[in-house]
PDB file of C-alpha atoms in Angstrom:
ATOM      1  CA  MET A   1      52.464  38.009  20.094  1.00 80.00           C
ATOM      2  CA  VAL A   2      51.234  37.284  23.633  1.00 91.00           C
ATOM      3  CA  ASN A   3      53.138  38.204  26.786  1.00 93.00           C
ATOM      4  CA  ILE A   4      53.731  34.857  28.511  1.00 94.00           C
ATOM      5  CA  TRP A   5      55.196  36.634  31.546  1.00 93.00           C
ATOM      6  CA  ASP A   6      51.672  37.813  32.431  1.00 91.00           C
ATOM      7  CA  PHE A   7      50.982  34.158  33.338  1.00 88.00           C
ATOM      8  CA  ALA A   8      54.205  33.399  35.214  1.00 87.00           C
ATOM      9  CA  TRP A   9      52.638  33.741  38.665  1.00 84.00           C
ATOM     10  CA  LYS A  10      48.985  32.962  37.950  1.00 79.00           C
ATOM     11  CA  LEU A  11      47.563  29.998  39.819  1.00 77.00           C
ATOM     12  CA  GLY A  12      45.010  27.705  38.241  1.00 83.00           C
ATOM     13  CA  LYS A  13      44.439  26.434  34.776  1.00 94.00           C
ATOM     14  CA  ILE A  14      45.194  28.238  31.556  1.00 96.00           C
ATOM     15  CA  ARG A  15      44.210  27.508  27.975  1.00 97.00           C
ATOM     16  CA  ILE A  16      46.808  28.049  25.284  1.00 97.00           C
ATOM     17  CA  THR A  17      45.548  28.314  21.727  1.00 98.00           C
ATOM     18  CA  THR A  18      48.299  27.983  19.153  1.00 98.00           C
ATOM     19  CA  ILE A  19      48.518  29.832  15.872  1.00 97.00           C
ATOM     20  CA  ASP A  20      47.583  26.511  14.229  1.00 97.00           C
ATOM     21  CA  GLY A  21      44.277  26.531  16.144  1.00 97.00           C
ATOM     22  CA  ASP A  22      45.118  23.715  18.578  1.00 98.00           C
ATOM     23  CA  SER A  23      44.074  24.211  22.204  1.00 98.00           C
ATOM     24  CA  TYR A  24      45.831  22.931  25.339  1.00 98.00           C
ATOM     25  CA  VAL A  25      44.690  23.250  28.961  1.00 98.00           C
ATOM     26  CA  GLY A  26      46.912  22.825  31.980  1.00 96.00           C
ATOM     27  CA  ASN A  27      48.541  24.407  35.003  1.00 94.00           C
ATOM     28  CA  THR A  28      51.488  26.707  34.450  1.00 94.00           C
ATOM     29  CA  ILE A  29      54.690  25.060  35.597  1.00 93.00           C
ATOM     30  CA  CYS A  30      57.120  27.805  34.665  1.00 93.00           C
ATOM     31  CA  VAL A  31      58.023  30.603  32.329  1.00 94.00           C
ATOM     32  CA  THR A  32      61.644  30.402  31.246  1.00 94.00           C
ATOM     33  CA  ASP A  33      63.813  33.299  30.138  1.00 94.00           C
ATOM     34  CA  ALA A  34      65.520  32.670  26.796  1.00 94.00           C
ATOM     35  CA  GLU A  35      68.938  33.746  28.090  1.00 93.00           C
ATOM     36  CA  GLU A  36      68.766  31.337  31.038  1.00 90.00           C
ATOM     37  CA  ALA A  37      67.823  28.452  28.731  1.00 89.00           C
ATOM     38  CA  ASP A  38      70.312  29.458  26.009  1.00 92.00           C
ATOM     39  CA  ASP A  39      67.377  29.660  23.592  1.00 92.00           C
ATOM     40  CA  ASN A  40      66.067  32.170  21.045  1.00 94.00           C
ATOM     41  CA  GLU A  41      62.746  32.838  22.807  1.00 96.00           C
ATOM     42  CA  ASP A  42      61.265  32.780  26.283  1.00 97.00           C
ATOM     43  CA  SER A  43      58.907  29.829  26.816  1.00 96.00           C
ATOM     44  CA  ILE A  44      55.981  28.744  28.960  1.00 96.00           C
ATOM     45  CA  SER A  45      55.440  25.187  30.175  1.00 96.00           C
ATOM     46  CA  ILE A  46      52.146  23.689  31.307  1.00 96.00           C
ATOM     47  CA  GLU A  47      51.168  20.349  32.818  1.00 96.00           C
ATOM     48  CA  GLU A  48      48.034  18.784  31.393  1.00 97.00           C
ATOM     49  CA  LYS A  49      45.597  16.766  33.516  1.00 96.00           C
ATOM     50  CA  THR A  50      47.210  13.582  32.159  1.00 97.00           C
ATOM     51  CA  GLY A  51      50.584  14.654  33.549  1.00 97.00           C
ATOM     52  CA  ARG A  52      52.021  15.448  30.123  1.00 98.00           C
ATOM     53  CA  ILE A  53      54.215  18.551  30.146  1.00 98.00           C
ATOM     54  CA  LEU A  54      54.193  20.835  27.122  1.00 98.00           C
ATOM     55  CA  GLY A  55      56.283  23.888  26.288  1.00 97.00           C
ATOM     56  CA  PHE A  56      55.358  26.784  24.014  1.00 97.00           C
ATOM     57  CA  TYR A  57      57.151  29.786  22.545  1.00 97.00           C
ATOM     58  CA  PRO A  58      55.265  33.105  22.281  1.00 96.00           C
ATOM     59  CA  SER A  59      55.588  32.959  18.495  1.00 96.00           C
ATOM     60  CA  GLU A  60      53.520  29.727  18.547  1.00 97.00           C
ATOM     61  CA  ILE A  61      50.715  31.146  20.718  1.00 98.00           C
ATOM     62  CA  ALA A  62      47.656  32.979  19.380  1.00 98.00           C
ATOM     63  CA  LYS A  63      45.952  33.365  22.781  1.00 97.00           C
ATOM     64  CA  ILE A  64      46.309  32.502  26.470  1.00 96.00           C
ATOM     65  CA  GLU A  65      43.383  32.660  28.880  1.00 95.00           C
ATOM     66  CA  MET A  66      42.537  31.610  32.401  1.00 94.00           C
ATOM     67  CA  VAL A  67      39.943  28.805  32.657  1.00 94.00           C
ATOM     68  CA  LYS A  68      37.796  27.552  35.526  1.00 85.00           C
TER      69      LYS A  68
END
């Protein structure tokens, strides 16, 4: 499982590849602590170029990388 907190303060674009093999690119909006969100897992949210905002749990993520 990836550590989404490593990307909490990174500026620029990231690529998230899910365990299903799908890939999403966007800017990190926030990383949310599970306790603060009353959820089972922490999560990371990104904003795609289109403006669509997506959220991911670490258990759904195979890889996160910075992109140029």
